[in-house]
PDB file of C-alpha atoms in Angstrom:
ATOM      1  CA  UNK N   1      -4.151 -14.319 -11.601  1.00 74.00           C
ATOM      2  CA  UNK N   2      -3.345 -11.194 -13.593  1.00 85.00           C
ATOM      3  CA  UNK N   3      -2.601  -8.352 -11.154  1.00 90.00           C
ATOM      4  CA  UNK N   4      -1.507  -5.689 -13.655  1.00 94.00           C
ATOM      5  CA  UNK N   5      -1.082  -4.976 -17.347  1.00 95.00           C
ATOM      6  CA  UNK N   6       1.463  -2.785 -19.118  1.00 96.00           C
ATOM      7  CA  UNK N   7       1.184  -2.178 -22.825  1.00 96.00           C
ATOM      8  CA  UNK N   8      -0.033   0.080 -25.600  1.00 97.00           C
ATOM      9  CA  UNK N   9      -3.601   1.323 -25.435  1.00 96.00           C
ATOM     10  CA  UNK N  10      -5.384   0.129 -28.580  1.00 95.00           C
ATOM     11  CA  UNK N  11      -8.852   1.510 -27.877  1.00 93.00           C
ATOM     12  CA  UNK N  12     -10.824   3.327 -25.213  1.00 90.00           C
ATOM     13  CA  UNK N  13     -14.620   3.125 -24.965  1.00 85.00           C
ATOM     14  CA  UNK N  14     -17.171   4.310 -22.416  1.00 77.00           C
ATOM     15  CA  UNK N  15     -16.666   1.417 -19.989  1.00 85.00           C
ATOM     16  CA  UNK N  16     -13.734  -0.535 -21.377  1.00 91.00           C
ATOM     17  CA  UNK N  17     -10.269  -0.286 -22.865  1.00 94.00           C
ATOM     18  CA  UNK N  18      -8.123  -2.647 -24.897  1.00 96.00           C
ATOM     19  CA  UNK N  19      -4.427  -2.820 -24.016  1.00 97.00           C
ATOM     20  CA  UNK N  20      -1.969  -4.574 -26.315  1.00 97.00           C
ATOM     21  CA  UNK N  21       0.395  -6.634 -24.175  1.00 95.00           C
ATOM     22  CA  UNK N  22       3.037  -8.298 -26.340  1.00 93.00           C
ATOM     23  CA  UNK N  23       0.571  -8.821 -29.179  1.00 94.00           C
ATOM     24  CA  UNK N  24      -2.388  -9.829 -27.030  1.00 94.00           C
ATOM     25  CA  UNK N  25      -5.297  -7.384 -26.884  1.00 95.00           C
ATOM     26  CA  UNK N  26      -6.493  -7.465 -23.282  1.00 95.00           C
ATOM     27  CA  UNK N  27      -9.996  -6.083 -22.659  1.00 96.00           C
ATOM     28  CA  UNK N  28     -10.412  -4.421 -19.271  1.00 96.00           C
ATOM     29  CA  UNK N  29     -13.540  -2.945 -17.704  1.00 95.00           C
ATOM     30  CA  UNK N  30     -12.881   0.293 -15.849  1.00 93.00           C
ATOM     31  CA  UNK N  31     -14.349   3.437 -14.312  1.00 87.00           C
ATOM     32  CA  UNK N  32     -14.503   6.751 -16.211  1.00 81.00           C
ATOM     33  CA  UNK N  33     -11.752   8.060 -13.947  1.00 82.00           C
ATOM     34  CA  UNK N  34      -9.382   5.252 -14.908  1.00 89.00           C
ATOM     35  CA  UNK N  35     -10.313   5.419 -18.587  1.00 87.00           C
ATOM     36  CA  UNK N  36      -9.681   9.168 -18.677  1.00 82.00           C
ATOM     37  CA  UNK N  37      -6.006   8.468 -18.022  1.00 86.00           C
ATOM     38  CA  UNK N  38      -5.691   6.070 -20.971  1.00 90.00           C
ATOM     39  CA  UNK N  39      -4.901   7.433 -24.421  1.00 90.00           C
ATOM     40  CA  UNK N  40      -4.918   5.491 -27.659  1.00 91.00           C
ATOM     41  CA  UNK N  41      -1.424   4.765 -28.935  1.00 94.00           C
ATOM     42  CA  UNK N  42       0.294   5.459 -25.620  1.00 94.00           C
ATOM     43  CA  UNK N  43       1.755   3.003 -23.161  1.00 96.00           C
ATOM     44  CA  UNK N  44      -0.103   2.568 -19.903  1.00 95.00           C
ATOM     45  CA  UNK N  45      -0.198   0.410 -16.799  1.00 96.00           C
ATOM     46  CA  UNK N  46      -3.412  -0.634 -15.103  1.00 96.00           C
ATOM     47  CA  UNK N  47      -3.794  -2.682 -11.943  1.00 96.00           C
ATOM     48  CA  UNK N  48      -6.224  -5.504 -12.509  1.00 96.00           C
ATOM     49  CA  UNK N  49      -8.550  -7.921 -10.790  1.00 95.00           C
ATOM     50  CA  UNK N  50      -9.709 -11.018 -12.640  1.00 93.00           C
ATOM     51  CA  UNK N  51     -13.189 -12.312 -11.902  1.00 91.00           C
ATOM     52  CA  UNK N  52     -13.554 -15.939 -12.942  1.00 89.00           C
ATOM     53  CA  UNK N  53     -16.933 -17.549 -13.479  1.00 85.00           C
ATOM     54  CA  UNK N  54     -18.007 -20.804 -15.050  1.00 82.00           C
ATOM     55  CA  UNK N  55     -18.576 -19.213 -18.433  1.00 84.00           C
ATOM     56  CA  UNK N  56     -16.255 -16.208 -18.393  1.00 84.00           C
ATOM     57  CA  UNK N  57     -13.060 -14.574 -17.211  1.00 89.00           C
ATOM     58  CA  UNK N  58     -13.324 -10.792 -16.908  1.00 93.00           C
ATOM     59  CA  UNK N  59     -10.603  -8.263 -16.176  1.00 95.00           C
ATOM     60  CA  UNK N  60     -11.348  -5.083 -14.237  1.00 96.00           C
ATOM     61  CA  UNK N  61      -8.719  -2.359 -14.460  1.00 96.00           C
ATOM     62  CA  UNK N  62      -7.778   0.433 -12.059  1.00 95.00           C
ATOM     63  CA  UNK N  63      -5.437   3.400 -12.069  1.00 92.00           C
ATOM     64  CA  UNK N  64      -3.984   2.453  -8.677  1.00 93.00           C
ATOM     65  CA  UNK N  65      -3.391  -0.682  -6.638  1.00 94.00           C
ATOM     66  CA  UNK N  66      -5.444   0.921  -3.863  1.00 94.00           C
ATOM     67  CA  UNK N  67      -8.516   1.084  -6.117  1.00 94.00           C
ATOM     68  CA  UNK N  68      -8.067  -2.567  -7.058  1.00 95.00           C
ATOM     69  CA  UNK N  69      -7.665  -3.647  -3.440  1.00 95.00           C
ATOM     70  CA  UNK N  70     -10.815  -1.804  -2.332  1.00 95.00           C
ATOM     71  CA  UNK N  71     -12.695  -3.278  -5.303  1.00 96.00           C
ATOM     72  CA  UNK N  72     -11.746  -6.795  -4.256  1.00 95.00           C
ATOM     73  CA  UNK N  73     -12.986  -6.166  -0.730  1.00 94.00           C
ATOM     74  CA  UNK N  74     -16.230  -4.700  -2.061  1.00 94.00           C
ATOM     75  CA  UNK N  75     -17.042  -7.707  -4.232  1.00 93.00           C
ATOM     76  CA  UNK N  76     -16.548  -9.984  -1.221  1.00 91.00           C
ATOM     77  CA  UNK N  77     -19.814  -8.523   0.144  1.00 88.00           C
ATOM     78  CA  UNK N  78     -22.838 -10.712  -0.597  1.00 85.00           C
ATOM     79  CA  UNK N  79     -24.955  -9.167  -3.317  1.00 83.00           C
ATOM     80  CA  UNK N  80     -22.178  -6.897  -4.580  1.00 89.00           C
ATOM     81  CA  UNK N  81     -20.997  -8.071  -7.968  1.00 91.00           C
ATOM     82  CA  UNK N  82     -18.092  -6.706 -10.014  1.00 92.00           C
ATOM     83  CA  UNK N  83     -20.260  -4.201 -11.900  1.00 90.00           C
ATOM     84  CA  UNK N  84     -21.628  -2.732  -8.690  1.00 91.00           C
ATOM     85  CA  UNK N  85     -18.156  -2.661  -7.165  1.00 93.00           C
ATOM     86  CA  UNK N  86     -16.936  -0.753 -10.194  1.00 90.00           C
ATOM     87  CA  UNK N  87     -19.914   1.597  -9.964  1.00 88.00           C
ATOM     88  CA  UNK N  88     -19.078   2.378  -6.340  1.00 90.00           C
ATOM     89  CA  UNK N  89     -15.528   3.320  -7.317  1.00 90.00           C
ATOM     90  CA  UNK N  90     -16.859   5.433 -10.180  1.00 84.00           C
ATOM     91  CA  UNK N  91     -18.698   7.538  -7.605  1.00 82.00           C
ATOM     92  CA  UNK N  92     -16.306   7.409  -4.634  1.00 85.00           C
ATOM     93  CA  UNK N  93     -12.536   7.348  -4.280  1.00 87.00           C
ATOM     94  CA  UNK N  94     -11.022   4.401  -2.365  1.00 91.00           C
ATOM     95  CA  UNK N  95     -10.524   6.578   0.717  1.00 91.00           C
ATOM     96  CA  UNK N  96     -14.116   7.798   0.552  1.00 89.00           C
ATOM     97  CA  UNK N  97     -15.271   4.172   0.480  1.00 92.00           C
ATOM     98  CA  UNK N  98     -13.098   3.427   3.505  1.00 92.00           C
ATOM     99  CA  UNK N  99     -14.501   6.395   5.402  1.00 92.00           C
ATOM    100  CA  UNK N 100     -18.089   5.506   4.521  1.00 91.00           C
ATOM    101  CA  UNK N 101     -17.587   1.900   5.627  1.00 91.00           C
ATOM    102  CA  UNK N 102     -15.852   2.911   8.851  1.00 90.00           C
ATOM    103  CA  UNK N 103     -18.477   5.531   9.800  1.00 91.00           C
ATOM    104  CA  UNK N 104     -21.408   3.362   8.633  1.00 91.00           C
ATOM    105  CA  UNK N 105     -22.427   6.084   6.197  1.00 92.00           C
ATOM    106  CA  UNK N 106     -25.178   4.274   4.283  1.00 93.00           C
ATOM    107  CA  UNK N 107     -26.116   7.497   2.463  1.00 91.00           C
ATOM    108  CA  UNK N 108     -22.770   7.454   0.665  1.00 89.00           C
ATOM    109  CA  UNK N 109     -23.537   4.052  -0.833  1.00 91.00           C
ATOM    110  CA  UNK N 110     -27.100   4.929  -1.842  1.00 89.00           C
ATOM    111  CA  UNK N 111     -25.599   7.594  -4.116  1.00 85.00           C
ATOM    112  CA  UNK N 112     -24.526   4.706  -6.340  1.00 84.00           C
ATOM    113  CA  UNK N 113     -27.053   3.661  -8.953  1.00 78.00           C
ATOM    114  CA  UNK N 114     -28.649   0.338  -8.060  1.00 82.00           C
ATOM    115  CA  UNK N 115     -27.925   0.455  -4.328  1.00 89.00           C
ATOM    116  CA  UNK N 116     -30.902   1.118  -2.078  1.00 90.00           C
ATOM    117  CA  UNK N 117     -31.085   1.649   1.710  1.00 92.00           C
ATOM    118  CA  UNK N 118     -31.222  -2.084   2.482  1.00 92.00           C
ATOM    119  CA  UNK N 119     -28.295  -2.827   0.233  1.00 91.00           C
ATOM    120  CA  UNK N 120     -26.285   0.044   1.709  1.00 93.00           C
ATOM    121  CA  UNK N 121     -26.978  -1.215   5.245  1.00 93.00           C
ATOM    122  CA  UNK N 122     -25.763  -4.684   4.286  1.00 92.00           C
ATOM    123  CA  UNK N 123     -22.623  -3.233   2.739  1.00 92.00           C
ATOM    124  CA  UNK N 124     -21.586  -1.245   5.814  1.00 92.00           C
ATOM    125  CA  UNK N 125     -22.378  -4.243   8.026  1.00 91.00           C
ATOM    126  CA  UNK N 126     -20.253  -6.654   6.018  1.00 91.00           C
ATOM    127  CA  UNK N 127     -17.428  -4.157   5.508  1.00 90.00           C
ATOM    128  CA  UNK N 128     -17.116  -3.636   9.257  1.00 83.00           C
ATOM    129  CA  UNK N 129     -13.419  -3.973  10.109  1.00 84.00           C
ATOM    130  CA  UNK N 130     -12.436  -4.824   6.523  1.00 88.00           C
ATOM    131  CA  UNK N 131     -11.881  -1.269   5.296  1.00 84.00           C
ATOM    132  CA  UNK N 132     -10.447   1.457   7.512  1.00 83.00           C
ATOM    133  CA  UNK N 133      -9.394   4.993   6.503  1.00 81.00           C
ATOM    134  CA  UNK N 134      -5.729   5.445   5.655  1.00 82.00           C
ATOM    135  CA  UNK N 135      -5.640   9.202   6.167  1.00 77.00           C
ATOM    136  CA  UNK N 136      -5.211   9.879   2.455  1.00 68.00           C
ATOM    137  CA  UNK N 137      -6.678  13.220   1.317  1.00 63.00           C
ATOM    138  CA  UNK N 138     -10.101  13.138  -0.325  1.00 61.00           C
ATOM    139  CA  UNK N 139     -11.473  15.456  -2.997  1.00 53.00           C
ATOM    140  CA  UNK N 140     -13.087  18.655  -1.687  1.00 47.00           C
ATOM    141  CA  UNK N 141     -16.879  18.752  -1.809  1.00 40.00           C
ATOM    142  CA  UNK N 142     -17.060  22.470  -2.452  1.00 37.00           C
ATOM    143  CA  UNK N 143     -14.867  25.245  -3.753  1.00 36.00           C
ATOM    144  CA  UNK N 144     -12.085  24.040  -6.029  1.00 39.00           C
ATOM    145  CA  UNK N 145     -10.061  25.033  -9.012  1.00 40.00           C
ATOM    146  CA  UNK N 146     -10.877  27.347 -11.847  1.00 42.00           C
ATOM    147  CA  UNK N 147     -11.954  26.249 -15.293  1.00 44.00           C
ATOM    148  CA  UNK N 148      -8.460  27.017 -16.601  1.00 45.00           C
ATOM    149  CA  UNK N 149      -7.184  24.155 -14.452  1.00 59.00           C
ATOM    150  CA  UNK N 150      -9.822  21.454 -14.932  1.00 75.00           C
ATOM    151  CA  UNK N 151     -11.389  22.202 -18.312  1.00 81.00           C
ATOM    152  CA  UNK N 152      -8.466  21.117 -20.555  1.00 79.00           C
ATOM    153  CA  UNK N 153      -8.115  17.898 -18.540  1.00 75.00           C
ATOM    154  CA  UNK N 154     -11.804  17.033 -18.883  1.00 82.00           C
ATOM    155  CA  UNK N 155     -11.837  17.870 -22.602  1.00 83.00           C
ATOM    156  CA  UNK N 156      -8.764  15.697 -23.163  1.00 78.00           C
ATOM    157  CA  UNK N 157     -10.407  12.834 -21.277  1.00 77.00           C
ATOM    158  CA  UNK N 158     -13.621  13.134 -23.295  1.00 79.00           C
ATOM    159  CA  UNK N 159     -11.827  13.270 -26.630  1.00 77.00           C
ATOM    160  CA  UNK N 160      -9.761  10.281 -25.518  1.00 71.00           C
ATOM    161  CA  UNK N 161     -13.034   8.432 -24.985  1.00 69.00           C
ATOM    162  CA  UNK N 162     -14.106   9.167 -28.556  1.00 72.00           C
ATOM    163  CA  UNK N 163     -16.061  12.417 -28.559  1.00 78.00           C
ATOM    164  CA  UNK N 164     -15.087  15.396 -30.666  1.00 85.00           C
ATOM    165  CA  UNK N 165     -13.508  18.420 -28.998  1.00 86.00           C
ATOM    166  CA  UNK N 166     -16.445  20.513 -30.209  1.00 88.00           C
ATOM    167  CA  UNK N 167     -18.975  18.263 -28.490  1.00 88.00           C
ATOM    168  CA  UNK N 168     -16.853  18.088 -25.342  1.00 86.00           C
ATOM    169  CA  UNK N 169     -16.582  21.874 -25.118  1.00 88.00           C
ATOM    170  CA  UNK N 170     -20.297  22.321 -25.800  1.00 89.00           C
ATOM    171  CA  UNK N 171     -21.195  19.783 -23.118  1.00 89.00           C
ATOM    172  CA  UNK N 172     -19.080  21.545 -20.513  1.00 89.00           C
ATOM    173  CA  UNK N 173     -20.747  24.865 -21.303  1.00 88.00           C
ATOM    174  CA  UNK N 174     -24.172  23.264 -20.886  1.00 89.00           C
ATOM    175  CA  UNK N 175     -23.046  21.512 -17.713  1.00 87.00           C
ATOM    176  CA  UNK N 176     -21.958  24.825 -16.209  1.00 85.00           C
ATOM    177  CA  UNK N 177     -25.556  26.011 -16.484  1.00 86.00           C
ATOM    178  CA  UNK N 178     -27.320  22.728 -15.696  1.00 87.00           C
ATOM    179  CA  UNK N 179     -25.157  21.600 -12.772  1.00 85.00           C
ATOM    180  CA  UNK N 180     -23.123  24.557 -11.469  1.00 82.00           C
ATOM    181  CA  UNK N 181     -22.462  22.885  -8.104  1.00 81.00           C
ATOM    182  CA  UNK N 182     -20.492  20.065  -9.714  1.00 81.00           C
ATOM    183  CA  UNK N 183     -18.545  22.473 -11.916  1.00 80.00           C
ATOM    184  CA  UNK N 184     -17.807  24.677  -8.908  1.00 76.00           C
ATOM    185  CA  UNK N 185     -15.913  21.863  -7.202  1.00 72.00           C
ATOM    186  CA  UNK N 186     -13.193  21.996  -9.848  1.00 72.00           C
ATOM    187  CA  UNK N 187     -12.900  18.246  -9.299  1.00 73.00           C
ATOM    188  CA  UNK N 188     -11.854  16.687 -12.623  1.00 74.00           C
ATOM    189  CA  UNK N 189     -13.231  13.215 -11.842  1.00 75.00           C
ATOM    190  CA  UNK N 190     -16.607  14.544 -10.670  1.00 77.00           C
ATOM    191  CA  UNK N 191     -16.998  16.904 -13.645  1.00 84.00           C
ATOM    192  CA  UNK N 192     -15.968  14.126 -16.042  1.00 83.00           C
ATOM    193  CA  UNK N 193     -18.578  11.769 -14.608  1.00 80.00           C
ATOM    194  CA  UNK N 194     -21.287  14.437 -14.935  1.00 84.00           C
ATOM    195  CA  UNK N 195     -20.221  15.215 -18.504  1.00 85.00           C
ATOM    196  CA  UNK N 196     -20.252  11.530 -19.446  1.00 81.00           C
ATOM    197  CA  UNK N 197     -23.776  11.133 -18.098  1.00 79.00           C
ATOM    198  CA  UNK N 198     -24.871  14.150 -20.130  1.00 80.00           C
ATOM    199  CA  UNK N 199     -23.154  13.041 -23.329  1.00 75.00           C
ATOM    200  CA  UNK N 200     -24.334   9.435 -23.051  1.00 66.00           C
ATOM    201  CA  UNK N 201     -27.917  10.646 -23.045  1.00 62.00           C
ATOM    202  CA  UNK N 202     -27.346  12.665 -26.201  1.00 58.00           C
ATOM    203  CA  UNK N 203     -25.869  11.958 -29.615  1.00 41.00           C
ATOM    204  CA  UNK N 204     -22.309  10.783 -29.903  1.00 40.00           C
ATOM    205  CA  UNK N 205     -20.234  12.010 -32.825  1.00 35.00           C
TER     206      UNK N 205
END
């Protein structure tokens, strides 16, 4: 099994990246948070999980080993495939997933697209005892940094994903009016996810 990749980033798309490892272009599926840390032409390391099926072998990449480990526990739940596991980690940090599983917080899982109340109940039931909080800090849900801290990071992430700086800046201005609560958190990952949703529904340059 391939547990990690280190190489030069060849390309970064909305949901995937290609990393050149000794001449082999390895395609990895990843969350927006992981992809935002990858920049074309630079060397990077991603922790990976390989999902093998009869007709395919797919790599899923993560910024940390913790994300990968939580992903692998998530996809052990019946009805939770790799795409849904990735979607959960696009919405929640690994520690947030641990807390939700430990406290049987079904509402946290229904925030993920495609997971309803029944599915969330099954998830917390099957994760019982498999994921426990580590005590790692989680992102604040309110308050947060100023635009001078998060805005350049989000713009860099968006341009790294292929949008122009002009479009990225314009989207953030619109987001500040359309979703001020998310912007107020100052949380780079949360703002990036909101911006990606907004830009994906519009016209990409």
